[in-house]
Every structure is written in C-alpha cells, then in structure tokens.
Amino acid sequence: IIDGHNLIGAFHDLHYNDPNVKEKLLRKLKKYQQIMNVEILVVFDGKDKSNFGRYKKDRIEIRFAGKKRADDIIIELCKKYNHIQDITVVSSDREIKEVVRKCGLISKDNGTFAKQIKEVIEKYYQQKQAEDYLSPIQIDQWMKYFKKK
C-alpha cells in the first residue's frame, strides 16, 4: 500500500508541477512490480482527471481519495488488513506509521522505498544487459561454427 503523493517527493526526477508526474511514478512502480512480482495498491489524494475513483492499470490498483485524504484511505486499509504479515505500507507520514505499527504491518518510509525501487530496477537491467552479451568463449564457439559453413 503506497501513499502516492508522498512517494513522488522521494524521487529526485519526479516533480509535483509536472502534469504527468503520477503516470511517471506508475511507470516506475510497474517496472518494480514486474521484477518483484508483488501486488501494488497506490492511493493518491484528490480525484483522477478521468474521474475514476478506483481502477487497475497493469496489475497495479490505483485509488483516488476524492473528498477524503489519502491518509484516511490508507489508515482504513491498514485496519482492514490488520496483522497480515506480508503487507508493507509505504509512507513517511507519522500518523500512518503509528497505525501501521499498531496493525502489525510492515512500514517503509518513502526515501527507503524509492531507493529500493531504483536499486531493484538498476540491478535487473544490469543482469539483463550481462545476459545479452556473449562471453569470449561463446564468441569463439560461434566463430568456429560459422567458419565451418
């Protein structure tokens, strides 16, 4: 469960005045979600421009708080999922962190989670890039193979 607006502020390359900032955050979360194979629920303050109150996009559930505060929605979710061991709540808000603790959920602050997302994505692409290169032995084997033809 992620406090969307809070998390935006933890990324140096995301800016609140960018009209596409939510979409950019969701792209980062989508990459993370695909690599880690986790369920993600993001709560944003306010209404979506498309007037969706709640919808799924690329296996990420997105909720807009509407007239409520996102914090209130997150607190309700914490109470609903009380003591479920594998639920992490991402927010730097003190009130939310206290509720998370009381509900026996895992708390992660925005800066820590943003850093984790960045590291997971970078490591994934480094591994992917390493897999795409042939080793000197493989190159030698392919060269011998094509010389025979």
Short mmCIF file of C-alpha atoms in Angstrom, two decimals:
data_model
loop_
_atom_site.label_atom_id
_atom_site.label_comp_id
_atom_site.label_asym_id
_atom_site.label_seq_id
_atom_site.Cartn_x
_atom_site.Cartn_y
_atom_site.Cartn_z
CA ILE A 1 0.00 0.00 0.00
CA ILE A 2 1.64 3.22 -1.16
CA ASP A 3 0.96 6.86 -0.35
CA GLY A 4 1.36 8.06 -3.94
CA HIS A 5 1.86 11.79 -3.43
CA ASN A 6 4.32 11.15 -0.60
CA LEU A 7 6.36 8.78 -2.75
CA ILE A 8 6.58 11.27 -5.63
CA GLY A 9 8.55 13.59 -3.36
CA ALA A 10 11.13 10.85 -2.68
CA PHE A 11 12.27 10.70 -6.32
CA HIS A 12 14.66 13.42 -7.50
CA ASP A 13 13.48 13.05 -11.10
CA LEU A 14 9.77 13.50 -10.31
CA HIS A 15 8.25 16.93 -9.74
CA TYR A 16 4.79 17.80 -8.44
CA ASN A 17 4.34 20.57 -11.04
CA ASP A 18 4.72 18.04 -13.89
CA PRO A 19 1.20 17.23 -15.20
CA ASN A 20 2.38 13.66 -15.96
CA VAL A 21 4.02 13.03 -12.60
CA LYS A 22 1.53 10.36 -11.50
CA GLU A 23 1.97 8.47 -14.76
CA LYS A 24 5.77 8.65 -14.37
CA LEU A 25 5.53 7.29 -10.83
CA LEU A 26 3.23 4.49 -12.03
CA ARG A 27 5.79 3.54 -14.72
CA LYS A 28 8.46 3.15 -12.05
CA LEU A 29 6.08 1.12 -9.91
CA LYS A 30 5.12 -1.04 -12.89
CA LYS A 31 8.77 -1.92 -13.56
CA TYR A 32 9.29 -2.71 -9.89
CA GLN A 33 6.10 -4.76 -9.77
CA GLN A 34 7.09 -6.79 -12.84
CA ILE A 35 10.56 -7.55 -11.46
CA MET A 36 9.45 -8.33 -7.90
CA ASN A 37 6.08 -9.90 -8.81
CA VAL A 38 4.23 -8.12 -6.00
CA GLU A 39 0.79 -6.60 -5.76
CA ILE A 40 0.75 -2.82 -5.51
CA LEU A 41 -2.02 -0.52 -4.35
CA VAL A 42 -1.35 3.22 -4.71
CA VAL A 43 -3.53 5.84 -3.07
CA PHE A 44 -3.49 9.41 -4.38
CA ASP A 45 -5.14 12.49 -2.91
CA GLY A 46 -7.95 14.13 -4.88
CA LYS A 47 -9.74 12.95 -7.98
CA ASP A 48 -8.34 11.50 -11.16
CA LYS A 49 -8.78 13.65 -14.26
CA SER A 50 -10.73 10.75 -15.78
CA ASN A 51 -12.97 10.69 -12.69
CA PHE A 52 -12.03 7.14 -11.79
CA GLY A 53 -12.37 6.58 -8.07
CA ARG A 54 -10.60 3.24 -8.20
CA TYR A 55 -9.15 1.22 -11.07
CA LYS A 56 -6.41 -1.18 -12.05
CA LYS A 57 -3.68 -0.39 -14.51
CA ASP A 58 -1.10 -3.00 -15.46
CA ARG A 59 -1.70 -5.06 -12.29
CA ILE A 60 -1.39 -2.01 -10.09
CA GLU A 61 -4.50 -0.94 -8.22
CA ILE A 62 -4.90 2.82 -8.06
CA ARG A 63 -7.30 4.61 -5.76
CA PHE A 64 -8.06 8.28 -5.62
CA ALA A 65 -9.21 9.62 -2.28
CA GLY A 66 -11.76 12.02 -3.78
CA LYS A 67 -13.00 14.26 -0.99
CA LYS A 68 -11.20 12.23 1.68
CA ARG A 69 -7.50 12.42 2.46
CA ALA A 70 -5.30 9.67 1.02
CA ASP A 71 -4.03 9.20 4.58
CA ASP A 72 -7.57 8.29 5.70
CA ILE A 73 -7.92 5.68 2.94
CA ILE A 74 -4.53 4.20 3.84
CA ILE A 75 -5.46 4.05 7.53
CA GLU A 76 -8.74 2.29 6.65
CA LEU A 77 -6.78 -0.24 4.56
CA CYS A 78 -4.32 -0.83 7.41
CA LYS A 79 -7.19 -1.60 9.77
CA LYS A 80 -8.80 -3.86 7.16
CA TYR A 81 -5.59 -5.85 6.67
CA ASN A 82 -4.77 -5.87 10.39
CA HIS A 83 -1.87 -8.23 11.20
CA ILE A 84 -1.44 -9.67 7.70
CA GLN A 85 2.30 -10.36 7.72
CA ASP A 86 3.27 -9.67 4.11
CA ILE A 87 1.71 -6.24 3.66
CA THR A 88 4.05 -3.27 3.51
CA VAL A 89 2.79 0.30 3.80
CA VAL A 90 4.95 2.98 2.19
CA SER A 91 4.55 6.41 3.76
CA SER A 92 6.62 8.88 5.74
CA ASP A 93 3.53 10.23 7.49
CA ARG A 94 3.84 9.77 11.28
CA GLU A 95 0.14 9.09 11.80
CA ILE A 96 0.14 6.36 9.16
CA LYS A 97 3.35 4.82 10.53
CA GLU A 98 1.78 4.62 14.00
CA VAL A 99 -1.35 2.90 12.66
CA VAL A 100 0.82 0.51 10.61
CA ARG A 101 2.74 -0.40 13.78
CA LYS A 102 -0.47 -0.96 15.77
CA CYS A 103 -1.92 -3.11 12.98
CA GLY A 104 1.20 -5.28 12.83
CA LEU A 105 2.00 -4.41 9.23
CA ILE A 106 5.41 -3.58 7.75
CA SER A 107 6.28 0.11 7.47
CA LYS A 108 8.71 1.57 4.97
CA ASP A 109 9.41 5.26 4.56
CA ASN A 110 9.30 6.88 1.14
CA GLY A 111 13.02 7.53 0.80
CA THR A 112 13.91 3.92 1.62
CA PHE A 113 11.33 2.55 -0.80
CA ALA A 114 12.32 4.94 -3.61
CA LYS A 115 15.93 3.84 -3.16
CA GLN A 116 14.83 0.19 -3.20
CA ILE A 117 12.87 0.70 -6.43
CA LYS A 118 15.87 2.37 -8.08
CA GLU A 119 18.27 -0.38 -6.95
CA VAL A 120 15.96 -3.24 -8.00
CA ILE A 121 15.42 -1.75 -11.46
CA GLU A 122 19.12 -0.96 -11.97
CA LYS A 123 20.19 -4.44 -10.85
CA TYR A 124 17.61 -6.03 -13.14
CA TYR A 125 18.84 -4.08 -16.18
CA GLN A 126 22.48 -4.78 -15.34
CA GLN A 127 21.73 -8.51 -15.19
CA LYS A 128 19.69 -8.31 -18.37
CA GLN A 129 22.49 -6.46 -20.14
CA ALA A 130 25.04 -9.04 -18.93
CA GLU A 131 22.81 -11.83 -20.30
CA ASP A 132 22.63 -10.11 -23.68
CA TYR A 133 26.42 -10.16 -24.14
CA LEU A 134 28.32 -13.18 -25.32
CA SER A 135 31.35 -14.32 -23.37
CA PRO A 136 34.71 -14.61 -25.20
CA ILE A 137 34.28 -18.40 -25.16
CA GLN A 138 30.82 -18.14 -26.73
CA ILE A 139 32.13 -15.76 -29.38
CA ASP A 140 34.95 -18.19 -30.18
CA GLN A 141 32.47 -21.08 -30.46
CA TRP A 142 30.20 -19.11 -32.79
CA MET A 143 33.18 -18.00 -34.93
CA LYS A 144 34.26 -21.64 -35.33
CA TYR A 145 30.70 -22.64 -36.16
CA PHE A 146 30.32 -20.03 -38.91
CA LYS A 147 33.75 -20.76 -40.38
CA LYS A 148 32.61 -24.33 -41.00
CA LYS A 149 29.72 -23.08 -43.11
#
